[in-house]
Tab-separated table of C-alpha atoms in Angstrom:
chain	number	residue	atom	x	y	z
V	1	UNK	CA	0.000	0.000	0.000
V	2	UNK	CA	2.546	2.434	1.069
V	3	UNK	CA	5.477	2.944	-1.754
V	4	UNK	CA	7.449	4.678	1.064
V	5	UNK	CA	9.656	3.090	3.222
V	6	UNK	CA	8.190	3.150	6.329
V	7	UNK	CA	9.102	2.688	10.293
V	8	UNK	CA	5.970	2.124	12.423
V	9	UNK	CA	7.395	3.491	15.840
V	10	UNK	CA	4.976	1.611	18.778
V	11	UNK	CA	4.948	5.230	21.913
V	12	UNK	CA	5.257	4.603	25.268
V	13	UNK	CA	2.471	4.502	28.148
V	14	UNK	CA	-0.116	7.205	28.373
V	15	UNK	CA	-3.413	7.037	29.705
V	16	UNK	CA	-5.259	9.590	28.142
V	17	UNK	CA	-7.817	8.746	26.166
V	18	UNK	CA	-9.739	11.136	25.268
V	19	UNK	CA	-9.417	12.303	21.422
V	20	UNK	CA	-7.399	9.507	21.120
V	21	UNK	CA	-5.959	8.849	17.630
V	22	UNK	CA	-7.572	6.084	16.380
V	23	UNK	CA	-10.966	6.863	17.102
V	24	UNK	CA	-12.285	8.022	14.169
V	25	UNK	CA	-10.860	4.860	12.122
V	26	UNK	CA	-13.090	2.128	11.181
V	27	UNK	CA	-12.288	-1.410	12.424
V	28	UNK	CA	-10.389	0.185	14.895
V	29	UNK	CA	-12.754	-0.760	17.776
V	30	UNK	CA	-13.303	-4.077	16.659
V	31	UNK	CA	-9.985	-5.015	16.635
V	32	UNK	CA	-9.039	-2.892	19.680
V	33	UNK	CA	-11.827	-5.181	21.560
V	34	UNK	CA	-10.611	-8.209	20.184
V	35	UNK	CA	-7.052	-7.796	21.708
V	36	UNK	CA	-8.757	-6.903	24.642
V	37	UNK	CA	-10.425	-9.843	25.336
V	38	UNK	CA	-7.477	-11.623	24.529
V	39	UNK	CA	-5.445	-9.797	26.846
V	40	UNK	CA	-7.969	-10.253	29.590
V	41	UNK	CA	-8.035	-13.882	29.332
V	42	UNK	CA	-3.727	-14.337	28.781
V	43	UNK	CA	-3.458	-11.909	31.560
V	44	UNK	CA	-6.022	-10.354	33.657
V	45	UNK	CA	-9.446	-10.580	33.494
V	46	UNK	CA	-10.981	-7.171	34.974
V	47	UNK	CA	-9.227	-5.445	31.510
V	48	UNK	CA	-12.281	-6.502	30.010
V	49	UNK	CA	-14.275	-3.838	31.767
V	50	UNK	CA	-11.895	-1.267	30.091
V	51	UNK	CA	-14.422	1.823	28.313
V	52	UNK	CA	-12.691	4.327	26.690
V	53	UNK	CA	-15.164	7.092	27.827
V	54	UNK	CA	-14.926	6.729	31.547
V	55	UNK	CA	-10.784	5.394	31.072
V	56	UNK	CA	-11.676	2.742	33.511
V	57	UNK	CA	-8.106	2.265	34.579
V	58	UNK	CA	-6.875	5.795	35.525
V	59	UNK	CA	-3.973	5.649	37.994
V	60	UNK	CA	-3.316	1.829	37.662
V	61	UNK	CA	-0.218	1.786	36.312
V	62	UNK	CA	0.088	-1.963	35.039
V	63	UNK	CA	-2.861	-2.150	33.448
V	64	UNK	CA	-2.037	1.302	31.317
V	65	UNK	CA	0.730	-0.256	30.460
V	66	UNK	CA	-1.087	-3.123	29.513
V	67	UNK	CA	-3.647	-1.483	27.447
V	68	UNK	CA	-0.978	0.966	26.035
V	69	UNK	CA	0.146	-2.050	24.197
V	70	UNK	CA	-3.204	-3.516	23.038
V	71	UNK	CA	-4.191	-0.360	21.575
V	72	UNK	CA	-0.728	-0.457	19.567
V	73	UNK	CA	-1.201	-4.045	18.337
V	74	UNK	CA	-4.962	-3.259	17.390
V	75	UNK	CA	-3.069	-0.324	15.688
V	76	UNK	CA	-0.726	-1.785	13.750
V	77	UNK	CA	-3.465	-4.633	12.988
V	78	UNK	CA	-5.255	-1.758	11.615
V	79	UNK	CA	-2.641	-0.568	9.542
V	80	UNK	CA	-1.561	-4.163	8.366
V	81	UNK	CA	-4.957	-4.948	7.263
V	82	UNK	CA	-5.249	-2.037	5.073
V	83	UNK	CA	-1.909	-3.292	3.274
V	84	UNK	CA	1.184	-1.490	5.562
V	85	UNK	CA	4.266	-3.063	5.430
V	86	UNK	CA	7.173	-1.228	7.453
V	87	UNK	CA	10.567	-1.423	6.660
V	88	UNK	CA	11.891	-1.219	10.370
V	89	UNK	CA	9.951	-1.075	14.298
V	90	UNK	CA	10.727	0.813	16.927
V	91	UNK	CA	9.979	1.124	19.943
V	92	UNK	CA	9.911	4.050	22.438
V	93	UNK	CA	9.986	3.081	25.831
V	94	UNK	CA	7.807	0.137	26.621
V	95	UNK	CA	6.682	0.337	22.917
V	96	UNK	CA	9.201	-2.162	22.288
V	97	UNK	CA	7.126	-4.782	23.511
V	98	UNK	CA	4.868	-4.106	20.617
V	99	UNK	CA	7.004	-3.346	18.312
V	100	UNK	CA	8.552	-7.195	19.038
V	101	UNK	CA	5.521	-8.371	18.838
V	102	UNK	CA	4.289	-6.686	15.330
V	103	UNK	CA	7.736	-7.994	14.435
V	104	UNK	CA	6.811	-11.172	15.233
V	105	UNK	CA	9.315	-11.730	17.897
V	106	UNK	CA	6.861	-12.450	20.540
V	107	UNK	CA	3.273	-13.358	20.470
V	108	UNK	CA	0.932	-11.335	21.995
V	109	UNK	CA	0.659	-13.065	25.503
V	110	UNK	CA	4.141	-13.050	25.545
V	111	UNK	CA	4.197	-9.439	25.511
V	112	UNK	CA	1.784	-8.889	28.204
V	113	UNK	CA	3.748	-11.155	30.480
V	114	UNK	CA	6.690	-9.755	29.715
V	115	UNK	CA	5.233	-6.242	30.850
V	116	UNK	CA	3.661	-7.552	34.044
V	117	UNK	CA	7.218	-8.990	35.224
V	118	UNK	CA	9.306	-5.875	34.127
V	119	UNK	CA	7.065	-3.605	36.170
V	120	UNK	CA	6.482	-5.809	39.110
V	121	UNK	CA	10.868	-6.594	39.152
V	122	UNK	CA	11.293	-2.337	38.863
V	123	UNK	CA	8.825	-1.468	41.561
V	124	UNK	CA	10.547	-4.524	44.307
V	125	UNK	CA	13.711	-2.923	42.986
V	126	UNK	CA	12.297	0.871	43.930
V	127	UNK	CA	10.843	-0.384	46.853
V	128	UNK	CA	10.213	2.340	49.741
V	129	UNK	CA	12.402	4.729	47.891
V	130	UNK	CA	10.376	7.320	46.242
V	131	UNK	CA	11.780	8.014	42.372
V	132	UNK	CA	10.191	10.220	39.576
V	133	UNK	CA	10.770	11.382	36.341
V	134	UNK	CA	10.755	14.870	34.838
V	135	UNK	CA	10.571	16.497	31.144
V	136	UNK	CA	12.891	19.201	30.514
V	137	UNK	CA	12.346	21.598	27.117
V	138	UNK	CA	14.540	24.154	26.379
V	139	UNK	CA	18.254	23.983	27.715
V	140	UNK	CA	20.969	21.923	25.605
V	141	UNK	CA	22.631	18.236	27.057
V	142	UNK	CA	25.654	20.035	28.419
V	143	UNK	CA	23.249	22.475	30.456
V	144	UNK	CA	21.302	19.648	31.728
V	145	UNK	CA	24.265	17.664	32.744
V	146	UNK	CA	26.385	20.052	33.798
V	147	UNK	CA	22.929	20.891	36.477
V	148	UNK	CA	23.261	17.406	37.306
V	149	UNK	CA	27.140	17.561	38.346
V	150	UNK	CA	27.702	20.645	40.183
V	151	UNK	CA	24.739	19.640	42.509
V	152	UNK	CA	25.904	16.043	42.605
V	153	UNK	CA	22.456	15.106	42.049
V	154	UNK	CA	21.278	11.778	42.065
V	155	UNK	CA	19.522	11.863	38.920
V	156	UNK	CA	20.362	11.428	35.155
V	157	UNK	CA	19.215	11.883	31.608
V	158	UNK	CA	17.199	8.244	30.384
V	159	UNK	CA	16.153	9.857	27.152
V	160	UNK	CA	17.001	12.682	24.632
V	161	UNK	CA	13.775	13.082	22.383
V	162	UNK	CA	15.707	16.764	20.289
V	163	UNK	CA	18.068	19.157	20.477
V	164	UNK	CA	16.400	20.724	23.426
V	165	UNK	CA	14.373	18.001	24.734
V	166	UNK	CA	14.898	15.922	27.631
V	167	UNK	CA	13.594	12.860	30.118
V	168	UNK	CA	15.596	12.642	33.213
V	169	UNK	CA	14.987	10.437	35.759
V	170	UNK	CA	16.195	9.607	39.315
V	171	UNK	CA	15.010	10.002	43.140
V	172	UNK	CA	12.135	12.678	43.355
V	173	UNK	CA	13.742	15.066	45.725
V	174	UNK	CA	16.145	15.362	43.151
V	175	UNK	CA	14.420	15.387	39.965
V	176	UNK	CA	11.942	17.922	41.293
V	177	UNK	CA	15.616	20.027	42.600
V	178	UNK	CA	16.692	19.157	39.189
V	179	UNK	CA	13.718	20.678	37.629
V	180	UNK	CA	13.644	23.615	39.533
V	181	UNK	CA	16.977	24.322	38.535
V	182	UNK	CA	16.556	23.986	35.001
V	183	UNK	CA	13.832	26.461	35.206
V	184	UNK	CA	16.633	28.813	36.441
V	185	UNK	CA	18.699	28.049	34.342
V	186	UNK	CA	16.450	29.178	31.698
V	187	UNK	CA	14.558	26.048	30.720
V	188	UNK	CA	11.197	26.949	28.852
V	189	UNK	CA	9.036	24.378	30.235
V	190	UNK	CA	9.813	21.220	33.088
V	191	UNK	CA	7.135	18.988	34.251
V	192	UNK	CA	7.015	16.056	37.067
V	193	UNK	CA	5.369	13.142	35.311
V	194	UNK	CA	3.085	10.587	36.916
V	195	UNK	CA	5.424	7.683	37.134
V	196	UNK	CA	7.059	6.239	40.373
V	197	UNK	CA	9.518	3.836	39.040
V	198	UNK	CA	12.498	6.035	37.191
V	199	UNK	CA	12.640	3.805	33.961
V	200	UNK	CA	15.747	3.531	31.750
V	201	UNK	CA	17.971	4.593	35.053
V	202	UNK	CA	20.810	3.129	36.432
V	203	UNK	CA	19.897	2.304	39.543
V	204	UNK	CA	17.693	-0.363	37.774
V	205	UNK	CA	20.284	-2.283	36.623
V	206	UNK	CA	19.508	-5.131	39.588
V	207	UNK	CA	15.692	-5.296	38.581
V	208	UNK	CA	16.842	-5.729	34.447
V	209	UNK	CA	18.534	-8.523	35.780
V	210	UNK	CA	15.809	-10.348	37.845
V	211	UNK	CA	13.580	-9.260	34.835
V	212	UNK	CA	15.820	-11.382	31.993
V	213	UNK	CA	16.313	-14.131	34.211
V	214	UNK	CA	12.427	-14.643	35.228
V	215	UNK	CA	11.631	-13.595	31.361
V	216	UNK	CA	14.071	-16.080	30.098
V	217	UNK	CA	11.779	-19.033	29.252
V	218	UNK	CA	9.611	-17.115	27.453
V	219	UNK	CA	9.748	-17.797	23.776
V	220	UNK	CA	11.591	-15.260	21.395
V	221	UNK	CA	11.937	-15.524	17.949
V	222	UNK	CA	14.316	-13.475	15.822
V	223	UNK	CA	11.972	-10.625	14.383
V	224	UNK	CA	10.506	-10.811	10.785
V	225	UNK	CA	11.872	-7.047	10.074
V	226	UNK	CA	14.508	-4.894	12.058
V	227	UNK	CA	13.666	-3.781	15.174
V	228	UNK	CA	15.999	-0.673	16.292
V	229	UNK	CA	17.227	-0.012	19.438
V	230	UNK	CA	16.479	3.166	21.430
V	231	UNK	CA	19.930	2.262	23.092
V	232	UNK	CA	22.405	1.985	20.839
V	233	UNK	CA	20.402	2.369	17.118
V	234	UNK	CA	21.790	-0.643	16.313
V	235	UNK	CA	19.161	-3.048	14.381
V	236	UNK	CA	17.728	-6.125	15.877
V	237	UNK	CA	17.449	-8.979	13.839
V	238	UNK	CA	18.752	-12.225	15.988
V	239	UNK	CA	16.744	-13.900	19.248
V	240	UNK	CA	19.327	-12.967	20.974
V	241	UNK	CA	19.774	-9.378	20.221
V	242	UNK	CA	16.238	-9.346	21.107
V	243	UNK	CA	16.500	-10.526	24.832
V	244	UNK	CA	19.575	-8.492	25.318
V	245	UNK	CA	17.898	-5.637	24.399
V	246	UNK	CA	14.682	-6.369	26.391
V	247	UNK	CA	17.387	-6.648	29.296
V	248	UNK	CA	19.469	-3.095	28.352
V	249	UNK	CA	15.518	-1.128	27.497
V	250	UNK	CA	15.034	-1.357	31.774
V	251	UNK	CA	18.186	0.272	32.791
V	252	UNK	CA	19.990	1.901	29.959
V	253	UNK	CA	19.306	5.729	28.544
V	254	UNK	CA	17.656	5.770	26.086
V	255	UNK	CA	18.297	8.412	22.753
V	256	UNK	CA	15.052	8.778	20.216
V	257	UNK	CA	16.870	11.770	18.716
V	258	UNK	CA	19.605	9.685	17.203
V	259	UNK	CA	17.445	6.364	16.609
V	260	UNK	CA	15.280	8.704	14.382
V	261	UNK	CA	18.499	10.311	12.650
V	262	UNK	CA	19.844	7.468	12.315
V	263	UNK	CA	16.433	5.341	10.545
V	264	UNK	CA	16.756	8.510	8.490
V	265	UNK	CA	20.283	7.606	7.198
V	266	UNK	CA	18.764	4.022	6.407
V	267	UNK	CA	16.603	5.479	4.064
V	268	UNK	CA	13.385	5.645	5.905
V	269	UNK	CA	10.880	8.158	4.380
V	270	UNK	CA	7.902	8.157	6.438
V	271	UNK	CA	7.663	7.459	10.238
V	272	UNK	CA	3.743	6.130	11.671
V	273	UNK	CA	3.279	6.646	15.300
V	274	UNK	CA	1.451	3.343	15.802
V	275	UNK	CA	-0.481	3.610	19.757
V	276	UNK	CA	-2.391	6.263	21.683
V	277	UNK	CA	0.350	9.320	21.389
V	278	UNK	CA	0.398	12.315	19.182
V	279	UNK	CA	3.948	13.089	20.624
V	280	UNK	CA	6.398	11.574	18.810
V	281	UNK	CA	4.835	13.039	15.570
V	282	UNK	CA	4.741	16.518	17.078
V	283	UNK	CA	8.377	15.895	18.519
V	284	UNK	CA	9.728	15.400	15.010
V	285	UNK	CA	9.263	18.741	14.041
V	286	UNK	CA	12.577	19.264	16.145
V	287	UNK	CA	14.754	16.097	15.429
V	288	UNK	CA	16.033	18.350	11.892
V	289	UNK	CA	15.293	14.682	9.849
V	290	UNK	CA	12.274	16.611	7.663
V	291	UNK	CA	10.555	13.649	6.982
V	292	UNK	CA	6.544	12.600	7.389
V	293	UNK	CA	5.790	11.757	10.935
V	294	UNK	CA	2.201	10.938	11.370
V	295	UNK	CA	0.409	9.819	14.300
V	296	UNK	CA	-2.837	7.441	13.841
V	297	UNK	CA	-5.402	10.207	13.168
V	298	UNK	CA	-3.731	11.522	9.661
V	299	UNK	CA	-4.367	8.013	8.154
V	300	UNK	CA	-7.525	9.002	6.087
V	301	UNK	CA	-5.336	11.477	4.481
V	302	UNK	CA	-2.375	9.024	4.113
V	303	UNK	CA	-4.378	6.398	2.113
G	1	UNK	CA	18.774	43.617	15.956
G	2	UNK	CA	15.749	44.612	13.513
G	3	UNK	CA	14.442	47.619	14.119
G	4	UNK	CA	10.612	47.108	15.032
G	5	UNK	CA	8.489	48.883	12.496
G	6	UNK	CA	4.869	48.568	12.000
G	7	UNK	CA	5.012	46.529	9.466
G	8	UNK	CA	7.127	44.816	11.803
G	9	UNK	CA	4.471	44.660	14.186
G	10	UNK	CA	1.909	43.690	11.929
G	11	UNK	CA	3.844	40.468	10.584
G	12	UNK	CA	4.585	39.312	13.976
G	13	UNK	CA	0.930	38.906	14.871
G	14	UNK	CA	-0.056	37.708	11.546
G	15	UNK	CA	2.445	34.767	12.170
G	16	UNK	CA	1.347	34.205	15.773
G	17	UNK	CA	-1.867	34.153	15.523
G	18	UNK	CA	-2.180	31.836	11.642
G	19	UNK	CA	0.193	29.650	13.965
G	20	UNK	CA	-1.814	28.930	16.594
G	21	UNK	CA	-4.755	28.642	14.496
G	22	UNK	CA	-3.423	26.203	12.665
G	23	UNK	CA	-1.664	24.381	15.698
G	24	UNK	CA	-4.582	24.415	17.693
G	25	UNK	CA	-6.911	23.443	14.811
G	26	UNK	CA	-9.317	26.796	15.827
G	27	UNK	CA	-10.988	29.337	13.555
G	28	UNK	CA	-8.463	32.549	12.908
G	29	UNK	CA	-11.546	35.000	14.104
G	30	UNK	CA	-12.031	33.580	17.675
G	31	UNK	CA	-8.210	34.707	18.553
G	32	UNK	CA	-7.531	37.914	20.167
G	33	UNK	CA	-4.937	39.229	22.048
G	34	UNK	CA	-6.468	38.254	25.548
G	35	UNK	CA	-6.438	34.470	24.220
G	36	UNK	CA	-5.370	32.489	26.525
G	37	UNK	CA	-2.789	30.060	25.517
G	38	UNK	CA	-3.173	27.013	27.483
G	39	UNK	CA	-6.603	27.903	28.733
G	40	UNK	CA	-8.558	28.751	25.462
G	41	UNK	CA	-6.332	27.086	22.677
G	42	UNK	CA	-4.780	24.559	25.004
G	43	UNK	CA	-1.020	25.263	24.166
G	44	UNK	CA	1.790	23.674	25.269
G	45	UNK	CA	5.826	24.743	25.444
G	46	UNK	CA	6.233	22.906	22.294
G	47	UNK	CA	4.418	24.950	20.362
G	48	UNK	CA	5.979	27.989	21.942
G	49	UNK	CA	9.507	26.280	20.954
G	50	UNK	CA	8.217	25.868	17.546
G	51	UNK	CA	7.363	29.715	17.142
G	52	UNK	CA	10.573	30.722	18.561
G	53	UNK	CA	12.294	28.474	15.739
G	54	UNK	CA	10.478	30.172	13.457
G	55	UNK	CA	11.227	33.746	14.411
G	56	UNK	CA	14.854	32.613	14.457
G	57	UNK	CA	14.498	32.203	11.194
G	58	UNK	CA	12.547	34.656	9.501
G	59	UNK	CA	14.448	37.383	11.469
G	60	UNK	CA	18.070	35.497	11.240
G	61	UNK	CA	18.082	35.945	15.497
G	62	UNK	CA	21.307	35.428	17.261
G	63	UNK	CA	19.546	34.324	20.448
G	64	UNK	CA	20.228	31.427	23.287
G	65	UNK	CA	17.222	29.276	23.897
G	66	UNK	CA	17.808	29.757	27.753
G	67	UNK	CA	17.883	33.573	26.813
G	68	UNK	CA	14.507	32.917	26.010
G	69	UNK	CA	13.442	30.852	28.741
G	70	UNK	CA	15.176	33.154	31.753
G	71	UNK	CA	12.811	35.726	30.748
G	72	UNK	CA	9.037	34.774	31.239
G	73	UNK	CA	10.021	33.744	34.529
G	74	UNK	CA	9.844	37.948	36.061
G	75	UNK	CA	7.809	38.735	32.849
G	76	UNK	CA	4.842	35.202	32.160
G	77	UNK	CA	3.879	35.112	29.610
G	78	UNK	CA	-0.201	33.561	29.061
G	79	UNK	CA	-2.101	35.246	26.408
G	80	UNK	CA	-1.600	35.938	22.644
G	81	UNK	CA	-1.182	39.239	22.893
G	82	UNK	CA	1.933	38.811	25.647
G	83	UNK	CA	3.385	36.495	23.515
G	84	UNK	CA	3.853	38.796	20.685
G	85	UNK	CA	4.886	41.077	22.588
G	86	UNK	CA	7.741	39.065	23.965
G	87	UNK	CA	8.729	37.708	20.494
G	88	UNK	CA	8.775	41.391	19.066
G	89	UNK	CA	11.327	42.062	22.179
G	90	UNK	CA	13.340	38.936	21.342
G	91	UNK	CA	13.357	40.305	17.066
G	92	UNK	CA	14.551	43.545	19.055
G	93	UNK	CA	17.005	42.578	21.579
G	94	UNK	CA	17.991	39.290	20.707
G	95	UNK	CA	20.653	37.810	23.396
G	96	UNK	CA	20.225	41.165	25.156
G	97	UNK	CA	17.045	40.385	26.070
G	98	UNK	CA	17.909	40.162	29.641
G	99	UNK	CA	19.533	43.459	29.791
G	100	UNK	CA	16.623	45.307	29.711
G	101	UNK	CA	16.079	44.039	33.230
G	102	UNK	CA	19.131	45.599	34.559
């Protein structure tokens, strides 16, 4: 269908629903329902109750992140239906559990499962210790990390998403300090997000462990098309590079900014924001690649 | 440093407010100055980044992002019509924008 090559990129958690992108396109719902039901009998049965009007599951963390990923395989169903092939996945955040799975490198189950035992092993691993993570737009890396070092702050960049766009992460007296100093510092806009666990830090690098070794009898296949990693940009085409980088995702900064630039360099033309997020599309405006970034709700006007 | 002209004037709001109409998906006519960005059009700091790129480029500005940022914080910044004038400062002063604090 598409003559461009194309990278569907699977967001990260966010439980907002309302406006959400795929609403207004048909077989959407039906398929969205389908995986539900599916996920509520591989998984956990209440997500069957889920309505996207009253967003049954507000502040439950594991089962946004659960239906963060149905909604992107009911996506990309969507989009595979109609005749999309990509060239490459990605995966921002925990959107590479869907993007492995639309590769093929998981089944669907798997995925869920694999969720459920990376959040539970990162929240024993935070345990009374209270973390956070922050958004900073507007100062460059070396302001951010230069903040970071002359307060000796426990705290760290996980992701760079442009130029002047940041996700740092640590405990949450010091991201909010961080924050506050950024807005010093001349920062145009911080914001505390709603997460307790500080993904993609550090300090995780115990719970990535327990993670791999309880995930490890899970089946993983090598993935039909490339999967890139957020870590390194490096493409993912082996089992094995698969569950290493399931392992590296939980603990490891991550860099969008690059992973974009560098799926531009492999000749990628149009990126599809495949799940319930119009951010990455907006984000693109700053990454300097120029290419199409859409996010579900353009795809009347893309067919 | 441009010198602010009229026309000056009048190009900066043109831009501002076609941007946010288009951004924020509204009809042109139900902008005014007293808009209220976040409130009314629901705005965000990425759109505000995106407007500054664009003045940096149109006008060929020699300004730090964190120039930029320093300054709402004595001087916010929450309706249309304080937004333009803050960009026509930033055409004006560029990286001397803080200056005209001391």
């Amino acid at each position: 269908m598409s003559p461009y090559r194309t990278v569907f990129v699977f967001p990260a958690f966010s439980g907002d629903y309302e406006g959400h992108p795929a609403a207004g396109l048909r077989g959407f719902e039906r398929l969205f329902r389908d995986r539900l039901l599916q996920a509520a009998e591989a998984e956990d049965d209440v997500l069957a109750a889920f309505d996207f009007k009253t967003n049954t599951f507000a502040g439950d963390p594991l089962r946004t992140q659960f239906l963060t990923y149905v909604y992107s395989i009911a996506a990309a169903g969507l989009l595979r239906e109609n005749g999309w092939r990509p060239t490459f996945n990605a995966g921002y955040s925990m959107g590479l559990y869907a993007a492995l799975a639309d590769a093929g490198s998981i089944d669907f189950p798997t995925g869920l499962t694999m969720i459920r035992l990376a959040y539970k092993a990162l929240l024993e691993a935070a345990g009374d210790t209270a973390y956070g993570m922050g958004s900073v737009i507007g100062l460059d890396h070396d302001d951010l990390l230069n903040l970071i070092r002359q307060k000796d702050l426990r705290a760290e960049i996980v992701n760079q998403n442009a130029d002047h766009s940041f996700v740092v992460a640590g405990t949450q007296t010091e991201v909010v300090t961080l924050l506050a100093l950024a807005r010093e510092e001349g920062a145009l806009n911080t914001r505390l997000m709603d997460v307790a666990i500080p993904y993609h830090a550090g300090c995780m690098q115990d719970a990535a462990g327990r993670f791999s070794k309880a995930a490890d009898a899970l089946d993983v296949a090598a993935p039909t098309i490339p999967v890139v990693s957020l870590v390194d940009q490096s493409l993912i085409t082996t089992a094995r590079a698969v569950k290493s980088e399931l392992h590296r995702n939980l603990f490891h900064p991550l860099n969008w900014m690059v992973t974009m630039k560098t799926l531009s360099d492999l000749g990628t033309e149009r990126f599809l924001e495949v799940g319930n997020s119009k951010g990455l599309a907006r984000n693109a405006r700053f990454t300097g690649t120029g290419h199409q970034f859409h996010s579900l709700d353009a795809l009347p006007s893309l067919v | 440093m441009t010198r602010i002209t009229d026309s000056v004037r009048t190009e900066v709001k043109e831009i501002v407010y076609q941007f946010f109409a288009e951004e924020c998906e509204v009809d042109i006519a139900t902008i005014h100055d007293n808009t209220n960005i976040i409130n009314d059009l629901d705005g965000d700091s990425l759109m505000f980044l995106e407007l500054i790129e664009i003045f940096k480029k149109k006008y060929n500005l020699d300004i730090e992002l964190k120039t930029i940022g320093k300054y709402p914080v004595k001087h916010p910044v929450a309706t249309i019509g304080e937004l333009i004038g803050m960009q026509l400062l930033i055409i004006e002063h560029e990286n001397r924008l803080l200056e005209l604090e001391k």
